[in-house]
Short mmCIF file of C-alpha atoms in Angstrom, two decimals:
data_model
loop_
_atom_site.label_atom_id
_atom_site.label_comp_id
_atom_site.label_asym_id
_atom_site.label_seq_id
_atom_site.Cartn_x
_atom_site.Cartn_y
_atom_site.Cartn_z
CA ASP H 1 108.89 176.03 127.96
CA GLN H 2 110.83 178.23 125.53
CA GLN H 3 112.49 175.86 123.07
CA VAL H 4 114.43 178.58 121.25
CA LYS H 5 116.17 181.18 123.38
CA GLN H 6 117.96 184.40 122.67
CA ASN H 7 119.38 185.36 126.03
CA SER H 8 120.60 188.82 125.07
CA PRO H 9 117.67 191.20 124.58
CA SER H 10 119.96 193.90 123.21
CA LEU H 11 123.42 194.46 121.79
CA SER H 12 125.33 197.61 120.83
CA VAL H 13 128.26 197.50 118.43
CA GLN H 14 130.44 200.15 116.84
CA GLU H 15 130.16 200.60 113.07
CA GLY H 16 132.73 198.48 111.23
CA ARG H 17 133.11 195.95 114.06
CA ILE H 18 131.68 192.45 114.27
CA SER H 19 128.19 191.81 115.65
CA ILE H 20 127.60 188.37 117.14
CA LEU H 21 124.06 187.32 117.94
CA ASN H 22 123.47 184.07 119.79
CA CYS H 23 120.65 181.57 119.93
CA ASP H 24 120.19 178.34 121.90
CA TYR H 25 117.66 175.58 121.35
CA THR H 26 116.60 172.60 123.41
CA ASN H 27 115.05 170.13 120.96
CA SER H 28 117.56 168.03 119.00
CA MET H 29 114.84 167.24 116.44
CA PHE H 30 115.11 170.70 114.91
CA ASP H 31 116.83 170.31 111.55
CA TYR H 32 116.67 173.74 109.95
CA PHE H 33 117.58 177.09 111.46
CA LEU H 34 116.95 180.58 110.20
CA TRP H 35 117.68 184.19 111.08
CA TYR H 36 115.28 187.03 110.43
CA LYS H 37 115.63 190.78 110.77
CA LYS H 38 112.76 193.03 111.76
CA TYR H 39 112.41 196.78 111.48
CA PRO H 40 109.65 198.64 113.36
CA ALA H 41 106.22 198.51 111.71
CA GLU H 42 107.35 195.81 109.27
CA GLY H 43 107.16 192.04 109.22
CA PRO H 44 110.35 190.00 109.73
CA THR H 45 112.64 189.62 106.72
CA PHE H 46 114.54 186.40 106.05
CA LEU H 47 118.32 186.80 106.29
CA ILE H 48 120.12 183.49 106.20
CA SER H 49 119.54 179.85 107.06
CA ILE H 50 121.44 176.68 107.81
CA SER H 51 120.57 173.02 107.64
CA SER H 52 121.55 170.71 110.48
CA ILE H 53 123.91 168.83 108.14
CA LYS H 54 126.15 171.90 107.94
CA ASP H 55 128.05 173.87 110.55
CA LYS H 56 128.51 177.13 108.65
CA ASN H 57 126.76 179.13 105.97
CA GLU H 58 127.95 182.43 104.63
CA ASP H 59 126.20 185.11 102.59
CA GLY H 60 128.07 188.35 102.13
CA ARG H 61 128.52 190.07 105.47
CA PHE H 62 126.37 187.47 107.24
CA THR H 63 127.58 184.10 108.49
CA VAL H 64 125.63 181.62 110.56
CA PHE H 65 127.41 179.00 112.65
CA LEU H 66 125.74 175.89 114.03
CA ASN H 67 127.09 173.82 116.91
CA LYS H 68 124.76 170.83 117.16
CA SER H 69 126.43 169.28 120.18
CA ALA H 70 125.92 172.50 122.12
CA LYS H 71 122.52 173.17 120.50
CA HIS H 72 123.74 176.66 119.72
CA LEU H 73 123.78 178.86 116.67
CA SER H 74 125.15 182.30 116.10
CA LEU H 75 124.90 185.03 113.49
CA HIS H 76 127.99 187.06 112.69
CA ILE H 77 127.70 190.36 110.87
CA VAL H 78 130.95 191.86 109.69
CA PRO H 79 131.49 194.69 109.16
CA SER H 80 128.45 196.01 110.99
CA GLN H 81 126.66 198.98 109.45
CA PRO H 82 124.15 201.45 110.95
CA GLY H 83 121.47 200.03 108.61
CA ASP H 84 121.85 196.69 110.37
CA SER H 85 120.20 198.20 113.46
CA ALA H 86 117.03 196.11 113.93
CA VAL H 87 115.63 193.24 115.97
CA TYR H 88 117.05 189.86 114.99
CA PHE H 89 115.11 186.63 115.51
CA CYS H 90 116.42 183.13 115.23
CA ALA H 91 113.99 180.35 114.35
CA ALA H 92 114.15 176.58 114.35
CA SER H 93 111.98 174.21 112.40
CA ALA H 94 111.27 170.51 112.23
CA ARG H 95 108.65 168.28 110.71
CA PHE H 96 107.48 165.57 113.04
CA THR H 97 105.03 162.81 112.31
CA GLY H 98 101.59 164.32 112.62
CA THR H 99 102.79 167.76 113.56
CA TYR H 100 104.99 170.62 112.48
CA LYS H 101 107.12 172.94 114.60
CA TYR H 102 108.42 176.35 113.69
CA ILE H 103 109.65 178.17 116.79
CA PHE H 104 111.00 181.70 117.04
CA GLY H 105 113.26 183.14 119.70
CA THR H 106 112.37 186.33 121.58
CA GLY H 107 114.71 188.49 119.54
CA THR H 108 117.84 190.56 120.11
CA ARG H 109 117.78 194.28 119.40
CA LEU H 110 121.01 195.25 117.63
CA LYS H 111 122.12 198.86 117.59
CA VAL H 112 125.08 199.75 115.39
CA LEU H 113 126.63 203.01 116.45
CA ALA H 114 128.05 205.32 113.78
CA GLU A 1 101.53 194.10 94.30
CA THR A 2 104.49 191.98 95.21
CA GLY A 3 105.40 189.83 98.20
CA VAL A 4 102.92 189.31 100.99
CA THR A 5 100.19 191.84 101.69
CA GLN A 6 97.86 192.08 104.68
CA THR A 7 94.68 194.05 105.22
CA PRO A 8 93.70 195.90 107.23
CA ARG A 9 96.92 197.25 108.74
CA HIS A 10 95.11 198.38 111.88
CA LEU A 11 91.88 197.12 113.40
CA VAL A 12 89.99 198.09 116.55
CA MET A 13 87.10 195.85 117.47
CA GLY A 14 84.79 195.27 120.39
CA MET A 15 84.52 191.92 122.11
CA THR A 16 81.18 191.15 120.43
CA ASN A 17 82.27 192.05 116.88
CA LYS A 18 83.11 189.72 114.04
CA LYS A 19 85.91 190.72 111.71
CA SER A 20 88.33 189.06 109.29
CA LEU A 21 92.00 189.57 108.52
CA LYS A 22 93.14 188.99 104.97
CA CYS A 23 96.50 187.89 103.64
CA GLU A 24 97.56 187.53 100.02
CA GLN A 25 100.85 186.25 98.66
CA HIS A 26 102.07 186.96 95.14
CA LEU A 27 105.09 184.64 95.29
CA GLY A 28 103.63 181.38 94.05
CA HIS A 29 104.31 179.72 97.40
CA ASN A 30 102.63 176.55 98.61
CA ALA A 31 102.56 177.16 102.37
CA MET A 32 101.00 179.96 104.40
CA TYR A 33 101.11 180.77 108.10
CA TRP A 34 99.42 182.92 110.73
CA TYR A 35 101.47 184.20 113.67
CA LYS A 36 100.61 186.24 116.74
CA GLN A 37 103.12 188.63 118.27
CA SER A 38 102.27 190.03 121.67
CA ALA A 39 104.38 192.61 123.47
CA LYS A 40 107.65 191.16 124.82
CA LYS A 41 106.78 187.64 123.67
CA PRO A 42 108.20 185.59 120.80
CA LEU A 43 106.29 185.09 117.61
CA GLU A 44 103.70 182.39 118.19
CA LEU A 45 102.77 180.15 115.30
CA MET A 46 98.97 179.81 115.15
CA PHE A 47 98.09 177.98 111.95
CA VAL A 48 99.89 176.42 109.02
CA TYR A 49 98.45 175.62 105.62
CA SER A 50 100.17 173.61 102.93
CA LEU A 51 98.53 173.36 99.51
CA GLU A 52 95.35 174.77 101.07
CA GLU A 53 95.18 172.07 103.74
CA ARG A 54 95.64 172.92 107.40
CA VAL A 55 98.62 170.99 108.75
CA GLU A 56 98.96 172.60 112.16
CA ASN A 57 96.75 174.23 114.73
CA ASN A 58 98.80 175.17 117.75
CA SER A 59 96.08 174.96 120.41
CA VAL A 60 94.53 178.19 119.24
CA PRO A 61 91.13 179.12 120.79
CA SER A 62 88.14 178.55 118.54
CA ARG A 63 87.37 182.28 118.49
CA PHE A 64 90.12 182.36 115.81
CA SER A 65 89.06 180.56 112.64
CA PRO A 66 91.40 180.33 109.64
CA GLU A 67 90.37 179.86 106.04
CA CYS A 68 92.55 179.15 103.00
CA PRO A 69 90.38 179.19 99.87
CA ASN A 70 93.39 178.87 97.53
CA SER A 71 97.18 178.86 97.76
CA SER A 72 97.39 182.65 97.40
CA HIS A 73 94.89 183.74 100.03
CA LEU A 74 94.60 183.21 103.76
CA PHE A 75 92.00 184.62 106.11
CA LEU A 76 91.71 184.77 109.87
CA HIS A 77 88.12 185.13 111.05
CA LEU A 78 87.72 186.68 114.47
CA HIS A 79 84.69 186.57 116.78
CA THR A 80 84.03 187.26 120.46
CA LEU A 81 87.67 188.12 121.09
CA GLN A 82 89.12 189.08 124.46
CA PRO A 83 91.29 192.12 125.28
CA GLU A 84 94.30 189.81 125.72
CA ASP A 85 93.98 188.94 122.02
CA SER A 86 95.23 192.43 121.18
CA ALA A 87 98.50 191.88 119.29
CA LEU A 88 100.24 192.11 115.95
CA TYR A 89 99.02 189.36 113.62
CA LEU A 90 101.50 188.39 110.96
CA CYS A 91 100.94 186.32 107.86
CA ALA A 92 103.79 184.55 106.09
CA SER A 93 104.33 182.24 103.14
CA SER A 94 107.07 179.87 102.06
CA GLN A 95 107.75 177.85 98.95
CA ASP A 96 107.35 174.65 100.96
CA LEU A 97 106.84 173.76 104.61
CA GLY A 98 109.80 174.56 106.84
CA GLY A 99 111.62 176.81 104.42
CA GLU A 100 112.38 180.49 104.71
CA GLN A 101 109.24 182.50 105.20
CA TYR A 102 108.26 185.80 103.70
CA PHE A 103 106.21 187.94 106.02
CA GLY A 104 103.55 190.53 105.46
CA PRO A 105 103.59 193.83 107.38
CA GLY A 106 101.05 192.58 109.91
CA THR A 107 97.70 193.74 111.24
CA ARG A 108 97.78 195.58 114.56
CA LEU A 109 94.64 194.41 116.36
CA THR A 110 93.18 196.11 119.41
CA VAL A 111 90.24 194.49 121.22
CA THR A 112 88.29 196.88 123.43
#
């Protein structure tokens, strides 16, 4: 049972346009969401996060939107740059009594075309 | 050294070998994690340590044995592994549990 899903394995966008990466989750107990970027042969790098008490968080060219009722979050990159080409993972976390969950999606490979 | 480092970067071992993966974080963080990434699968959280105490073991087989001697170091001891254990093993740390994690470059493990 995949609790965090990224249904698009890949996405191609023209340089300068907006990239929109999507992520869906199933467990309403998740209360913190994060996006990571991964280049080949490197570990993931933290990009931006959002708490469940917010619906938007912005950091430069990156904005994350959270729709709790739809259990959906998205990452917007604008304008997209060739250096943004990487695999993007969303992650959801929650602390439950007696256990801890930190679940990653399967990733979306973004290619920004020059 | 800065950030999170992992050694070795590549490891080939037979099914009867015993080896250890090492992770070190230079960020002053309180939580450390081991992940497994297999081909075409999401990152799987294996173990979580907070202030040197294990807080999560996600049904990982006993042939994987973690050790956290202090808040800066994390080990993953491996013994009698199976070929399906071949994967990229990533270590990460965070200031506190649940926060943004900083990852090392990973160890590419091949079990023959």
